[in-house]
Amino acid sequence: MTGQHRIVVLGAGYAGLTAARALAKKTRDTQITVVDGRAEFVQRVRLHQEAAGQSVKRLDLRKSLARKGIEFIQARVTDLDPERKIVAIDGEWTIHYDTLVYALGSQADRHAVPGAAEHAKFVATAEDVTELSGQIVIVGSGPTGIELATELAESQPDSPITLLGSEDPGAWLSPRAHAAIRAALTRLGVEIRSGAKVVEVLPDALRLADGTLVPAATTVWTTGFTVPDLARRAGLAVADDGRIRTDDTLRSISHPDIYAIGDAALMTGVDGRPLRMACATAIPAGQYVVGAIAARARGRDPEPMAGRYLAQCISLGRHDAVLQVVKADDTPTNTVFTGRIGVVLKELIVRGTAFTVGLR
Ligand SMILES: Cc1cc2nc3c(=O)[nH]c(=O)nc-3n(C[C@H](O)[C@H](O)[C@H](O)COP(=O)(O)OP(=O)(O)OC[C@H]3O[C@@H](n4cnc5c(N)ncnc54)[C@H](O)[C@@H]3O)c2cc1C
């Protein structure tokens, strides 16, 4: 690259930090700026541990990025003008870019049903998390709901914890992994209510589709993540859920100076299916995008990203976990690691993600 080409990375989560750090290594004569509303990188994949009262390491973004020669601006991104190539932070149009890497992640789906925003708690972002205790009903039997239920049940054995969802916890995995998850929840005393559809959250209960009221001193809503509407407002091509539509090199299909990675992007995998919102997607995308940007800077066409998976891993408290080996398209195989080996593998993976973004 020649002159002071400016690459601005929006969002210092798993995707944005991975990209920014690799860009600093791979590009020359380039000014790299990272913008995030937080001063610290928070390990989102451990937020259920924070909710259970555990203290989890965070990373000082300014110091860590300065060591790599990367400028860090702590501010909220409030608008984007892709025609003028300028970003507004805290309401002021101030940051120009030549290339933009959009990695603003996702957030809780607060408006999934009436009453959720007012009466439920969430564990999707660092700002959401509070220490949880007492009688708790967790809505959503996906990975976040399972991890939170087991973590809370283990650290507060006297608190009644219910995990409630339309699907049985772990049913999307292999029969062995599914059984291991059910066994762990049962061993920890978590009440499992499957086949239940919540239609409203009340101050002290949940209303199900069949009219049943489920008492809940605290409701925690964990189903699905949504993305901010910034990209849509900016006029970028987005999917129905607001994620930025990308080509097979993670470039916005409407604005080629913008790359989108992580939860905020709609990326497709080996079989053309959308990749899931996951750290396991965000980090490879952050690594890939740097190669694509560098290749284009040298006037070459980058190879398409091969979005493939290796495993899904779910912690079941601090003493148990499931690591489900998957095919490249994320469908489960018969290989599953549980118990102590599962814990070691899951912990190695989570530590590996932290290491990638600079947390030692
Ligand atoms: C409890 C929990 C457990 C999880 N466990 C796993 C797991 O085991 N495996 C797995 O693969 N995935 C897991 N995930 C999902 C994973 O955390 C996300 O998919 C991943 O964090 C996405 O990375 P990202 O970089 O796209 O977004 P994020 O990590 O969310 O980063 C986005 C960044 O953008 C910043 N930002 C957002 N909006 C603005 C704005 N307007 N202005 C400035 N800054 C902004 C945020 O502050 C944040 O730092 C888990 C999630 C949760 C909540």
PDB file of N, CA and C in Angstrom, residues 92-150:
ATOM      1  N   GLU A  92     -20.671  13.024  16.161  1.00  0.00           N
ATOM      2  CA  GLU A  92     -19.880  13.961  15.332  1.00  0.00           C
ATOM      3  C   GLU A  92     -19.253  13.201  14.170  1.00  0.00           C
ATOM      4  N   TRP A  93     -19.345  13.772  12.964  1.00  0.00           N
ATOM      5  CA  TRP A  93     -18.727  13.137  11.793  1.00  0.00           C
ATOM      6  C   TRP A  93     -17.229  13.419  11.836  1.00  0.00           C
ATOM      7  N   THR A  94     -16.436  12.478  12.280  1.00  0.00           N
ATOM      8  CA  THR A  94     -15.015  12.798  12.480  1.00  0.00           C
ATOM      9  C   THR A  94     -14.022  11.837  11.845  1.00  0.00           C
ATOM     10  N   ILE A  95     -14.397  10.594  11.600  1.00  0.00           N
ATOM     11  CA  ILE A  95     -13.359   9.636  11.193  1.00  0.00           C
ATOM     12  C   ILE A  95     -13.499   9.265   9.718  1.00  0.00           C
ATOM     13  N   HIS A  96     -12.507   9.652   8.921  1.00  0.00           N
ATOM     14  CA  HIS A  96     -12.495   9.265   7.510  1.00  0.00           C
ATOM     15  C   HIS A  96     -11.775   7.922   7.361  1.00  0.00           C
ATOM     16  N   TYR A  97     -12.182   7.165   6.373  1.00  0.00           N
ATOM     17  CA  TYR A  97     -11.475   5.906   6.119  1.00  0.00           C
ATOM     18  C   TYR A  97     -11.284   5.710   4.624  1.00  0.00           C
ATOM     19  N   ASP A  98     -10.290   4.907   4.294  1.00  0.00           N
ATOM     20  CA  ASP A  98     -10.159   4.419   2.913  1.00  0.00           C
ATOM     21  C   ASP A  98     -10.803   3.042   2.826  1.00  0.00           C
ATOM     22  N   THR A  99     -10.497   2.221   3.845  1.00  0.00           N
ATOM     23  CA  THR A  99     -11.117   0.894   3.941  1.00  0.00           C
ATOM     24  C   THR A  99     -11.738   0.770   5.324  1.00  0.00           C
ATOM     25  N   LEU A 100     -12.955   0.243   5.371  1.00  0.00           N
ATOM     26  CA  LEU A 100     -13.619   0.076   6.663  1.00  0.00           C
ATOM     27  C   LEU A 100     -13.822  -1.409   6.946  1.00  0.00           C
ATOM     28  N   VAL A 101     -13.503  -1.808   8.172  1.00  0.00           N
ATOM     29  CA  VAL A 101     -13.820  -3.170   8.607  1.00  0.00           C
ATOM     30  C   VAL A 101     -14.908  -3.034   9.677  1.00  0.00           C
ATOM     31  N   TYR A 102     -16.080  -3.509   9.347  1.00  0.00           N
ATOM     32  CA  TYR A 102     -17.248  -3.339  10.219  1.00  0.00           C
ATOM     33  C   TYR A 102     -17.386  -4.594  11.073  1.00  0.00           C
ATOM     34  N   ALA A 103     -17.193  -4.452  12.387  1.00  0.00           N
ATOM     35  CA  ALA A 103     -17.212  -5.626  13.277  1.00  0.00           C
ATOM     36  C   ALA A 103     -17.912  -5.266  14.586  1.00  0.00           C
ATOM     37  N   LEU A 104     -19.119  -4.711  14.454  1.00  0.00           N
ATOM     38  CA  LEU A 104     -19.811  -4.208  15.657  1.00  0.00           C
ATOM     39  C   LEU A 104     -20.596  -5.280  16.416  1.00  0.00           C
ATOM     40  N   GLY A 105     -20.476  -6.522  15.993  1.00  0.00           N
ATOM     41  CA  GLY A 105     -21.036  -7.618  16.798  1.00  0.00           C
ATOM     42  C   GLY A 105     -22.546  -7.632  16.865  1.00  0.00           C
ATOM     43  N   SER A 106     -23.051  -8.176  17.963  1.00  0.00           N
ATOM     44  CA  SER A 106     -24.496  -8.345  18.119  1.00  0.00           C
ATOM     45  C   SER A 106     -24.889  -8.033  19.548  1.00  0.00           C
ATOM     46  N   GLN A 107     -26.167  -8.073  19.799  1.00  0.00           N
ATOM     47  CA  GLN A 107     -26.680  -7.753  21.135  1.00  0.00           C
ATOM     48  C   GLN A 107     -27.905  -8.627  21.435  1.00  0.00           C
ATOM     49  N   ALA A 108     -28.430  -8.494  22.645  1.00  0.00           N
ATOM     50  CA  ALA A 108     -29.596  -9.308  23.036  1.00  0.00           C
ATOM     51  C   ALA A 108     -30.819  -8.916  22.228  1.00  0.00           C
ATOM     52  N   ASP A 109     -31.682  -9.889  22.025  1.00  0.00           N
ATOM     53  CA  ASP A 109     -32.945  -9.642  21.321  1.00  0.00           C
ATOM     54  C   ASP A 109     -33.986  -9.193  22.360  1.00  0.00           C
ATOM     55  N   ARG A 110     -33.933  -7.909  22.692  1.00  0.00           N
ATOM     56  CA  ARG A 110     -34.761  -7.390  23.801  1.00  0.00           C
ATOM     57  C   ARG A 110     -36.242  -7.335  23.473  1.00  0.00           C
ATOM     58  N   HIS A 111     -36.559  -7.350  22.184  1.00  0.00           N
ATOM     59  CA  HIS A 111     -37.974  -7.180  21.810  1.00  0.00           C
ATOM     60  C   HIS A 111     -38.566  -8.467  21.238  1.00  0.00           C
ATOM     61  N   ALA A 112     -37.981  -9.605  21.628  1.00  0.00           N
ATOM     62  CA  ALA A 112     -38.458 -10.889  21.107  1.00  0.00           C
ATOM     63  C   ALA A 112     -39.931 -11.100  21.450  1.00  0.00           C
ATOM     64  N   VAL A 113     -40.329 -10.761  22.676  1.00  0.00           N
ATOM     65  CA  VAL A 113     -41.746 -10.847  23.080  1.00  0.00           C
ATOM     66  C   VAL A 113     -42.059  -9.645  23.970  1.00  0.00           C
ATOM     67  N   PRO A 114     -43.344  -9.288  24.090  1.00  0.00           N
ATOM     68  CA  PRO A 114     -43.692  -8.162  24.965  1.00  0.00           C
ATOM     69  C   PRO A 114     -43.204  -8.417  26.391  1.00  0.00           C
ATOM     70  N   GLY A 115     -42.701  -7.380  27.008  1.00  0.00           N
ATOM     71  CA  GLY A 115     -42.276  -7.461  28.405  1.00  0.00           C
ATOM     72  C   GLY A 115     -40.830  -7.864  28.598  1.00  0.00           C
ATOM     73  N   ALA A 116     -40.197  -8.423  27.559  1.00  0.00           N
ATOM     74  CA  ALA A 116     -38.805  -8.885  27.736  1.00  0.00           C
ATOM     75  C   ALA A 116     -37.895  -7.698  28.062  1.00  0.00           C
ATOM     76  N   ALA A 117     -38.006  -6.620  27.295  1.00  0.00           N
ATOM     77  CA  ALA A 117     -37.113  -5.467  27.505  1.00  0.00           C
ATOM     78  C   ALA A 117     -37.275  -4.895  28.914  1.00  0.00           C
ATOM     79  N   GLU A 118     -38.528  -4.887  29.416  1.00  0.00           N
ATOM     80  CA  GLU A 118     -38.787  -4.256  30.726  1.00  0.00           C
ATOM     81  C   GLU A 118     -38.447  -5.174  31.899  1.00  0.00           C
ATOM     82  N   HIS A 119     -38.769  -6.486  31.749  1.00  0.00           N
ATOM     83  CA  HIS A 119     -38.722  -7.342  32.936  1.00  0.00           C
ATOM     84  C   HIS A 119     -37.636  -8.427  32.917  1.00  0.00           C
ATOM     85  N   ALA A 120     -37.037  -8.678  31.748  1.00  0.00           N
ATOM     86  CA  ALA A 120     -36.040  -9.766  31.717  1.00  0.00           C
ATOM     87  C   ALA A 120     -34.632  -9.203  31.886  1.00  0.00           C
ATOM     88  N   LYS A 121     -33.726 -10.097  32.259  1.00  0.00           N
ATOM     89  CA  LYS A 121     -32.299  -9.756  32.262  1.00  0.00           C
ATOM     90  C   LYS A 121     -31.653 -10.478  31.083  1.00  0.00           C
ATOM     91  N   PHE A 122     -30.438 -10.034  30.726  1.00  0.00           N
ATOM     92  CA  PHE A 122     -29.761 -10.563  29.541  1.00  0.00           C
ATOM     93  C   PHE A 122     -28.294 -10.822  29.883  1.00  0.00           C
ATOM     94  N   VAL A 123     -27.662 -11.680  29.073  1.00  0.00           N
ATOM     95  CA  VAL A 123     -26.219 -11.929  29.283  1.00  0.00           C
ATOM     96  C   VAL A 123     -25.458 -11.807  27.964  1.00  0.00           C
ATOM     97  N   ALA A 124     -26.014 -11.056  27.001  1.00  0.00           N
ATOM     98  CA  ALA A 124     -25.411 -11.021  25.658  1.00  0.00           C
ATOM     99  C   ALA A 124     -24.205 -10.108  25.560  1.00  0.00           C
ATOM    100  N   THR A 125     -24.169  -9.042  26.343  1.00  0.00           N
ATOM    101  CA  THR A 125     -23.039  -8.109  26.268  1.00  0.00           C
ATOM    102  C   THR A 125     -22.556  -7.779  27.674  1.00  0.00           C
ATOM    103  N   ALA A 126     -21.378  -7.172  27.737  1.00  0.00           N
ATOM    104  CA  ALA A 126     -20.799  -6.824  29.039  1.00  0.00           C
ATOM    105  C   ALA A 126     -21.723  -5.868  29.797  1.00  0.00           C
ATOM    106  N   GLU A 127     -22.404  -4.984  29.062  1.00  0.00           N
ATOM    107  CA  GLU A 127     -23.281  -3.997  29.701  1.00  0.00           C
ATOM    108  C   GLU A 127     -24.517  -4.673  30.311  1.00  0.00           C
ATOM    109  N   ASP A 128     -24.910  -5.804  29.724  1.00  0.00           N
ATOM    110  CA  ASP A 128     -26.102  -6.513  30.211  1.00  0.00           C
ATOM    111  C   ASP A 128     -25.868  -7.221  31.543  1.00  0.00           C
ATOM    112  N   VAL A 129     -24.637  -7.700  31.723  1.00  0.00           N
ATOM    113  CA  VAL A 129     -24.423  -8.710  32.768  1.00  0.00           C
ATOM    114  C   VAL A 129     -24.461  -8.148  34.178  1.00  0.00           C
ATOM    115  N   THR A 130     -25.296  -8.785  35.001  1.00  0.00           N
ATOM    116  CA  THR A 130     -25.275  -8.509  36.432  1.00  0.00           C
ATOM    117  C   THR A 130     -25.200  -9.863  37.114  1.00  0.00           C
ATOM    118  N   GLU A 131     -24.748  -9.861  38.363  1.00  0.00           N
ATOM    119  CA  GLU A 131     -24.667 -11.130  39.071  1.00  0.00           C
ATOM    120  C   GLU A 131     -26.097 -11.611  39.352  1.00  0.00           C
ATOM    121  N   LEU A 132     -26.367 -12.865  39.053  1.00  0.00           N
ATOM    122  CA  LEU A 132     -27.730 -13.382  39.183  1.00  0.00           C
ATOM    123  C   LEU A 132     -27.809 -14.330  40.373  1.00  0.00           C
ATOM    124  N   SER A 133     -28.922 -14.250  41.111  1.00  0.00           N
ATOM    125  CA  SER A 133     -29.118 -15.202  42.206  1.00  0.00           C
ATOM    126  C   SER A 133     -30.618 -15.359  42.471  1.00  0.00           C
ATOM    127  N   GLY A 134     -30.954 -16.305  43.326  1.00  0.00           N
ATOM    128  CA  GLY A 134     -32.364 -16.549  43.660  1.00  0.00           C
ATOM    129  C   GLY A 134     -33.029 -17.473  42.660  1.00  0.00           C
ATOM    130  N   GLN A 135     -34.367 -17.465  42.652  1.00  0.00           N
ATOM    131  CA  GLN A 135     -35.106 -18.349  41.724  1.00  0.00           C
ATOM    132  C   GLN A 135     -35.059 -17.742  40.327  1.00  0.00           C
ATOM    133  N   ILE A 136     -34.543 -18.514  39.373  1.00  0.00           N
ATOM    134  CA  ILE A 136     -34.285 -17.964  38.033  1.00  0.00           C
ATOM    135  C   ILE A 136     -34.880 -18.878  36.974  1.00  0.00           C
ATOM    136  N   VAL A 137     -35.562 -18.281  36.000  1.00  0.00           N
ATOM    137  CA  VAL A 137     -35.990 -19.035  34.821  1.00  0.00           C
ATOM    138  C   VAL A 137     -35.205 -18.497  33.627  1.00  0.00           C
ATOM    139  N   ILE A 138     -34.463 -19.386  32.981  1.00  0.00           N
ATOM    140  CA  ILE A 138     -33.675 -18.999  31.807  1.00  0.00           C
ATOM    141  C   ILE A 138     -34.478 -19.397  30.568  1.00  0.00           C
ATOM    142  N   VAL A 139     -34.749 -18.438  29.714  1.00  0.00           N
ATOM    143  CA  VAL A 139     -35.507 -18.722  28.491  1.00  0.00           C
ATOM    144  C   VAL A 139     -34.528 -18.894  27.336  1.00  0.00           C
ATOM    145  N   GLY A 140     -34.627 -20.051  26.667  1.00  0.00           N
ATOM    146  CA  GLY A 140     -33.724 -20.327  25.537  1.00  0.00           C
ATOM    147  C   GLY A 140     -32.814 -21.475  25.878  1.00  0.00           C
ATOM    148  N   SER A 141     -33.041 -22.627  25.215  1.00  0.00           N
ATOM    149  CA  SER A 141     -32.224 -23.803  25.554  1.00  0.00           C
ATOM    150  C   SER A 141     -31.128 -24.028  24.518  1.00  0.00           C
ATOM    151  N   GLY A 142     -30.627 -22.933  23.936  1.00  0.00           N
ATOM    152  CA  GLY A 142     -29.453 -23.002  23.064  1.00  0.00           C
ATOM    153  C   GLY A 142     -28.188 -22.994  23.903  1.00  0.00           C
ATOM    154  N   PRO A 143     -27.017 -22.855  23.274  1.00  0.00           N
ATOM    155  CA  PRO A 143     -25.752 -22.926  24.013  1.00  0.00           C
ATOM    156  C   PRO A 143     -25.670 -21.922  25.167  1.00  0.00           C
ATOM    157  N   THR A 144     -26.099 -20.673  24.950  1.00  0.00           N
ATOM    158  CA  THR A 144     -25.970 -19.672  26.021  1.00  0.00           C
ATOM    159  C   THR A 144     -26.843 -20.048  27.218  1.00  0.00           C
ATOM    160  N   GLY A 145     -28.074 -20.494  26.946  1.00  0.00           N
ATOM    161  CA  GLY A 145     -28.969 -20.889  28.029  1.00  0.00           C
ATOM    162  C   GLY A 145     -28.403 -22.064  28.818  1.00  0.00           C
ATOM    163  N   ILE A 146     -27.860 -23.044  28.105  1.00  0.00           N
ATOM    164  CA  ILE A 146     -27.290 -24.237  28.775  1.00  0.00           C
ATOM    165  C   ILE A 146     -26.082 -23.835  29.626  1.00  0.00           C
ATOM    166  N   GLU A 147     -25.183 -23.021  29.040  1.00  0.00           N
ATOM    167  CA  GLU A 147     -23.972 -22.627  29.783  1.00  0.00           C
ATOM    168  C   GLU A 147     -24.346 -21.829  31.028  1.00  0.00           C
ATOM    169  N   LEU A 148     -25.325 -20.950  30.883  1.00  0.00           N
ATOM    170  CA  LEU A 148     -25.722 -20.113  32.025  1.00  0.00           C
ATOM    171  C   LEU A 148     -26.402 -20.967  33.103  1.00  0.00           C
ATOM    172  N   ALA A 149     -27.303 -21.852  32.690  1.00  0.00           N
ATOM    173  CA  ALA A 149     -28.040 -22.673  33.669  1.00  0.00           C
ATOM    174  C   ALA A 149     -27.083 -23.530  34.493  1.00  0.00           C
ATOM    175  N   THR A 150     -26.135 -24.177  33.821  1.00  0.00           N
ATOM    176  CA  THR A 150     -25.220 -25.062  34.549  1.00  0.00           C
ATOM    177  C   THR A 150     -24.276 -24.259  35.447  1.00  0.00           C
TER     178      THR A 150
END
